[in-house]
């Protein structure tokens, strides 16, 4: 029977197995599921193409015909958008902002790859756009999707040159829409209507973000920029701060809603978000608006929409009214969102970033890593510096823990002697063990406390590194060019020495490029974790438990090899700090440790008597 206090040993084993299970489920179950979904989506796309040749949608109904993006763009005259952060155009047909690319972001790490596309014109597969306007009951001639607006000749929308579009409905109402844009991702749209008629009209201003996604027969898909659906641990779907509460739902849940979600709110904001990008509407913060999230199933594309309607206003003959709406369309950069939050009074706008359940830790951790990044200019180095800060915060408690473990390792020969002497009397064995701990002033419970306390910190940091755009395509050193992707090197082809790609390997390519894809950094993690665990005492564990503990680093390595390499670098560096701290304490207590054993083997020296 074990001589280590049962609760301490079980807590440690539970912690290790729990973390391993989380990693295993996350990256050995969810990741393959995503790949299976991609394969199923490709098969469904092939089926849709076959049906499309017959003019049919997946449900067998006549389908809407989509045209290539460039053809959809050419269906309307346009005003060019040219800013330091954006390029694209505004369609004069409907006056929608429906063609937008992000200048600072490419699809891949290759700077020659296409720019990230945010908005796409109607008529193309996966249309995505933002618009504003007026709605009113029994008011003829209101501008809509097919309205042809007039713009100044040669106009280009830029930060220093707003553009005003005009439209006369021929029935007494004259409309003007002034669109301004700043150096980043904020559009300011001012809609104005003048009543030249003989009777008053009642109009309500509105704003809308719409996104169309490929539909399957059951209408269950979530959205990507190319019109397909995404699902995962990061929030993607609708989002908004309405009624003093964060409202959010993922695409896969949003599409199941049978009724629109409606919220009355004073000010706030709402829109559609992806992992790194967002399109959101920010109405006047002093007005009471009706915010709505709805999805409309269709034959070929489900239409996801986030919109608001402001209070109706009576426009008397000869009078003019105006409404200003702001549209954020771009990358979710936290300092930028916080700046707009303060300037516009838009509450909690930075919660567009998925901070997770440990937001109270995630946000401060991000602030620290952002501070370091602003000074060193390398996100990888900022991660290393943040790790040092985290370890310093836990240093006093960790120090006591490692002291306790060193003492336990030092008395291990006495423990083994106790086990042998009282092998047939478990109760006496436990009693003598507790007396020995008391005599040596050892608290065995301290061994697992720092690990347990670091669980929320680890998951918070994992969240920071997973959702913040600063790590996307951020280089480190050497072969790591994107900290948000997994380590590109792999043991399968001896890190590039063998001339083949694991992903292209017939029959087993998915396995070789999936769970078997273990790069250099995961191997560094394996070594550091094994060494750290080897320096911990094995007192009280039976042979089966010891074997489980020995295999844990390997299991963790298979799991962690599939995550962002930035996370692996953090954990490896954290292990190195742990090893250093343990080594110094073990030397101080004159406890033998694996590092000294390795040094002796390399130098041929023998252990001191």
Coordinates of C-alpha atoms in Angstrom, one line a residue, residues 121-427:
X121 CA -20.6 41.7 -53.0
X122 CA -24.1 40.3 -53.3
X123 CA -24.5 37.8 -56.1
X124 CA -21.2 36.0 -55.1
X125 CA -21.1 32.9 -53.0
X126 CA -20.6 33.9 -49.4
X127 CA -21.8 37.5 -49.8
X128 CA -21.0 39.7 -46.7
X129 CA -21.8 43.4 -46.4
X130 CA -23.0 46.3 -44.2
X131 CA -25.6 48.8 -45.0
X132 CA -27.7 51.5 -43.4
X133 CA -30.9 53.3 -44.4
X134 CA -34.5 54.1 -43.5
X135 CA -37.6 52.0 -43.0
X136 CA -41.2 53.1 -42.8
X137 CA -44.7 51.7 -43.2
X138 CA -46.5 52.7 -46.4
X139 CA -43.7 55.0 -47.5
X140 CA -43.1 54.5 -51.2
X141 CA -39.8 55.0 -52.9
X142 CA -37.5 54.2 -49.9
X143 CA -34.0 53.3 -51.1
X144 CA -33.2 49.6 -51.0
X145 CA -30.8 47.0 -52.4
X146 CA -31.6 47.9 -56.0
X147 CA -31.5 51.7 -55.6
X148 CA -29.1 53.5 -57.9
X149 CA -27.3 56.2 -56.0
X150 CA -25.4 59.1 -57.5
X151 CA -21.8 60.0 -56.5
X152 CA -19.4 62.7 -57.5
X153 CA -17.3 61.8 -60.6
X154 CA -13.9 60.3 -59.7
X155 CA -14.7 60.2 -56.0
X156 CA -12.4 58.0 -53.9
X157 CA -13.3 57.3 -50.2
X158 CA -10.2 57.9 -48.0
X159 CA -9.6 59.2 -44.5
X160 CA -9.3 62.8 -45.8
X161 CA -12.1 62.6 -48.4
X162 CA -15.6 61.5 -47.3
X163 CA -18.0 60.8 -50.1
X164 CA -21.7 61.9 -50.3
X165 CA -24.1 59.8 -52.3
X166 CA -27.5 61.1 -53.3
X167 CA -30.9 59.7 -54.3
X168 CA -34.2 61.4 -55.2
X169 CA -37.2 59.0 -55.1
X170 CA -39.3 61.4 -57.3
X171 CA -42.0 61.4 -54.7
X172 CA -40.9 64.2 -52.5
X173 CA -38.1 62.6 -50.6
X174 CA -34.4 63.4 -51.1
X175 CA -31.8 61.2 -49.6
X176 CA -28.1 61.8 -48.9
X177 CA -25.6 59.3 -47.5
X178 CA -22.2 60.6 -46.4
X179 CA -19.6 57.9 -45.8
X180 CA -16.4 58.8 -43.9
X181 CA -13.6 56.4 -42.9
X182 CA -10.6 56.8 -40.6
X183 CA -7.1 55.4 -40.8
X184 CA -8.1 52.0 -39.4
X185 CA -11.5 50.2 -39.6
X186 CA -14.2 52.7 -38.6
X187 CA -16.7 53.9 -41.1
X188 CA -19.0 56.8 -40.1
X189 CA -22.2 56.8 -42.1
X190 CA -24.6 59.8 -41.9
X191 CA -28.0 59.2 -43.5
X192 CA -30.0 62.3 -44.2
X193 CA -33.5 62.7 -45.6
X194 CA -35.3 65.9 -46.7
X195 CA -39.1 66.0 -47.2
X196 CA -40.0 68.1 -50.2
X197 CA -43.5 66.7 -50.3
X198 CA -46.7 68.2 -49.0
X199 CA -47.3 65.7 -46.2
X200 CA -45.2 64.5 -43.3
X201 CA -43.7 61.0 -43.3
X202 CA -42.5 58.8 -40.4
X203 CA -39.2 57.0 -40.9
X204 CA -37.0 54.9 -38.7
X205 CA -33.2 54.6 -39.3
X206 CA -31.6 51.2 -39.3
X207 CA -28.3 49.5 -39.8
X208 CA -27.6 45.9 -40.9
X209 CA -24.7 43.5 -41.3
X210 CA -25.6 40.5 -43.4
X211 CA -23.6 37.3 -44.2
X212 CA -24.6 34.5 -46.5
X213 CA -23.3 31.0 -45.9
X214 CA -23.5 27.8 -47.9
X215 CA -26.5 25.8 -46.9
X216 CA -26.8 22.0 -46.7
X217 CA -30.0 20.1 -46.8
X218 CA -30.5 20.5 -43.1
X219 CA -29.3 24.1 -43.0
X220 CA -26.7 23.3 -40.2
X221 CA -23.5 24.9 -41.5
X222 CA -21.5 27.8 -39.8
X223 CA -19.6 30.5 -42.0
X224 CA -16.3 31.2 -43.5
X225 CA -15.3 34.0 -45.8
X226 CA -15.6 31.6 -48.7
X227 CA -19.2 30.8 -47.7
X228 CA -18.5 27.5 -45.8
X229 CA -19.1 26.9 -42.1
X230 CA -16.7 26.9 -39.2
X231 CA -17.0 25.5 -35.7
X232 CA -14.5 25.3 -32.9
X233 CA -13.5 26.4 -29.4
X234 CA -13.2 30.1 -30.3
X235 CA -16.4 32.1 -30.5
X236 CA -17.6 32.8 -34.1
X237 CA -21.1 33.9 -34.8
X238 CA -23.1 36.9 -33.7
X239 CA -22.0 39.1 -30.9
X240 CA -23.0 42.4 -29.3
X241 CA -23.4 44.4 -26.2
X242 CA -27.1 45.1 -25.8
X243 CA -29.2 45.7 -22.7
X244 CA -26.1 46.0 -20.6
X245 CA -25.2 42.4 -21.4
X246 CA -22.8 40.6 -23.8
X247 CA -24.9 38.7 -26.4
X248 CA -23.2 36.0 -28.3
X249 CA -24.0 32.7 -30.1
X250 CA -22.0 30.5 -32.4
X251 CA -23.1 29.9 -35.9
X252 CA -23.9 26.3 -35.3
X253 CA -26.3 27.4 -32.5
X254 CA -27.5 30.5 -34.2
X255 CA -28.7 28.6 -37.2
X256 CA -30.9 26.4 -34.9
X257 CA -32.9 29.4 -33.6
X258 CA -36.4 29.3 -34.9
X259 CA -37.2 32.9 -33.9
X260 CA -35.1 36.1 -34.1
X261 CA -33.3 37.2 -30.9
X262 CA -34.5 40.7 -30.1
X263 CA -33.1 43.0 -27.5
X264 CA -34.1 46.6 -26.6
X265 CA -31.0 48.6 -25.6
X266 CA -29.9 52.2 -25.0
X267 CA -26.9 52.4 -27.3
X268 CA -24.5 49.4 -27.4
X269 CA -23.3 47.6 -30.5
X270 CA -23.9 44.4 -32.4
X271 CA -22.5 42.4 -35.4
X272 CA -20.9 39.3 -36.8
X273 CA -17.5 38.0 -35.7
X274 CA -14.9 35.5 -36.7
X275 CA -11.8 34.5 -34.7
X276 CA -9.8 37.6 -35.8
X277 CA -12.2 39.8 -37.8
X278 CA -15.5 41.5 -37.1
X279 CA -18.2 43.6 -38.7
X280 CA -20.3 45.5 -36.2
X281 CA -22.8 48.3 -36.0
X282 CA -22.4 51.1 -33.4
X283 CA -25.6 53.2 -33.2
X284 CA -26.0 56.5 -31.4
X285 CA -25.2 55.7 -27.8
X286 CA -28.0 57.9 -26.4
X287 CA -30.8 56.3 -28.5
X288 CA -33.0 53.4 -27.6
X289 CA -32.7 50.8 -30.3
X290 CA -34.2 47.4 -31.1
X291 CA -31.3 45.0 -31.8
X292 CA -32.1 41.8 -33.7
X293 CA -30.1 38.7 -34.6
X294 CA -31.8 36.5 -37.2
X295 CA -31.0 33.7 -39.6
X296 CA -33.1 33.1 -42.8
X297 CA -32.6 29.6 -44.3
X298 CA -32.6 29.7 -48.1
X299 CA -32.2 27.1 -50.9
X300 CA -28.5 27.8 -51.5
X301 CA -27.3 30.2 -48.8
X302 CA -28.4 30.8 -45.2
X303 CA -28.6 34.6 -44.5
X304 CA -27.2 35.5 -41.1
X305 CA -28.1 39.1 -40.1
X306 CA -27.4 41.4 -37.1
X307 CA -29.4 44.7 -37.3
X308 CA -30.8 47.5 -35.3
X309 CA -33.8 49.9 -35.7
X310 CA -33.8 53.3 -34.0
X311 CA -36.9 55.2 -33.0
X312 CA -39.1 56.4 -35.8
X313 CA -39.1 60.2 -36.5
X314 CA -41.7 62.4 -38.2
X315 CA -40.3 64.4 -41.1
X316 CA -42.5 67.4 -41.7
X317 CA -42.7 69.0 -45.1
X318 CA -39.6 71.1 -45.7
X319 CA -37.8 69.4 -42.8
X320 CA -34.6 67.4 -42.8
X321 CA -33.6 64.7 -40.3
X322 CA -30.3 62.8 -40.1
X323 CA -28.9 59.7 -38.4
X324 CA -25.3 58.7 -37.8
X325 CA -24.2 55.1 -37.5
X326 CA -20.7 53.8 -37.2
X327 CA -19.5 50.5 -38.7
X328 CA -16.4 48.7 -37.5
X329 CA -15.2 46.4 -40.2
X330 CA -11.7 44.9 -39.7
X331 CA -9.3 43.1 -37.4
X332 CA -10.1 42.8 -33.7
X333 CA -7.0 44.7 -32.4
X334 CA -7.5 45.1 -28.6
X335 CA -5.9 48.6 -28.2
X336 CA -7.9 49.8 -31.2
X337 CA -11.2 48.5 -29.9
X338 CA -10.5 50.0 -26.5
X339 CA -9.7 53.4 -28.2
X340 CA -13.1 53.3 -30.0
X341 CA -14.8 52.2 -26.8
X342 CA -13.5 55.3 -25.0
X343 CA -14.0 57.7 -27.9
X344 CA -17.5 56.6 -28.9
X345 CA -18.8 55.5 -25.6
X346 CA -19.5 52.0 -27.0
X347 CA -19.6 49.8 -23.9
X348 CA -17.3 46.8 -23.6
X349 CA -16.3 46.9 -27.3
X350 CA -13.1 45.0 -26.5
X351 CA -15.2 42.0 -25.5
X352 CA -15.5 41.3 -29.2
X353 CA -12.3 39.4 -28.5
X354 CA -13.1 36.0 -27.0
X355 CA -11.5 36.3 -23.6
X356 CA -13.1 33.1 -22.3
X357 CA -14.4 32.1 -18.8
X358 CA -11.2 33.3 -17.1
X359 CA -11.5 36.8 -18.6
X360 CA -10.4 38.3 -15.2
X361 CA -7.0 36.6 -15.9
X362 CA -6.9 36.6 -19.6
X363 CA -7.2 40.4 -20.1
X364 CA -4.4 41.3 -17.6
X365 CA -2.2 38.7 -19.1
X366 CA -2.8 40.1 -22.6
X367 CA -2.1 43.6 -21.3
X368 CA 1.3 42.4 -20.0
X369 CA 2.3 40.6 -23.2
X370 CA 1.2 43.6 -25.2
X371 CA 3.4 45.8 -23.1
X372 CA 6.4 43.6 -23.6
X373 CA 5.6 43.3 -27.4
X374 CA 5.5 47.1 -27.7
X375 CA 9.1 47.2 -26.3
X376 CA 10.8 44.2 -27.9
X377 CA 8.9 43.9 -31.2
X378 CA 8.8 40.1 -31.1
X379 CA 5.7 38.4 -29.8
X380 CA 7.7 35.2 -29.0
X381 CA 10.0 37.1 -26.8
X382 CA 7.0 38.8 -25.2
X383 CA 5.6 35.4 -24.4
X384 CA 8.9 34.4 -22.7
X385 CA 9.0 37.6 -20.7
X386 CA 5.3 37.0 -19.6
X387 CA 6.3 33.5 -18.5
X388 CA 8.9 34.9 -16.2
X389 CA 6.4 37.3 -14.7
X390 CA 3.9 34.5 -14.1
X391 CA 6.6 32.4 -12.5
X392 CA 7.8 35.3 -10.3
X393 CA 4.2 35.7 -9.1
X394 CA 4.1 32.0 -8.1
X395 CA 7.7 32.0 -6.9
X396 CA 7.2 32.0 -3.1
X397 CA 4.6 29.3 -3.2
X398 CA 6.5 27.3 -5.8
X399 CA 9.7 27.6 -3.7
X400 CA 8.0 26.1 -0.7
X401 CA 6.6 23.3 -2.9
X402 CA 10.0 22.4 -4.4
X403 CA 11.6 22.6 -1.0
X404 CA 9.0 20.1 0.3
X405 CA 9.5 17.8 -2.8
X406 CA 13.3 18.0 -2.3
X407 CA 13.0 17.0 1.3
X408 CA 10.7 14.1 0.3
X409 CA 13.2 13.0 -2.3
X410 CA 16.0 13.2 0.3
X411 CA 14.1 10.9 2.7
X412 CA 13.1 8.4 0.0
X413 CA 15.5 5.8 1.3
X414 CA 13.9 6.0 4.7
X415 CA 10.5 5.8 3.1
X416 CA 11.5 2.6 1.3
X417 CA 12.8 1.2 4.6
X418 CA 9.5 2.0 6.3
X419 CA 7.6 0.2 3.5
X420 CA 9.7 -2.8 3.8
X421 CA 9.6 -2.9 7.6
X422 CA 5.8 -2.5 7.9
X423 CA 4.9 -4.3 4.6
X424 CA 2.2 -6.3 6.3
X425 CA 0.8 -3.5 8.5
X426 CA -0.5 -0.7 6.3
X427 CA -1.9 1.3 9.2

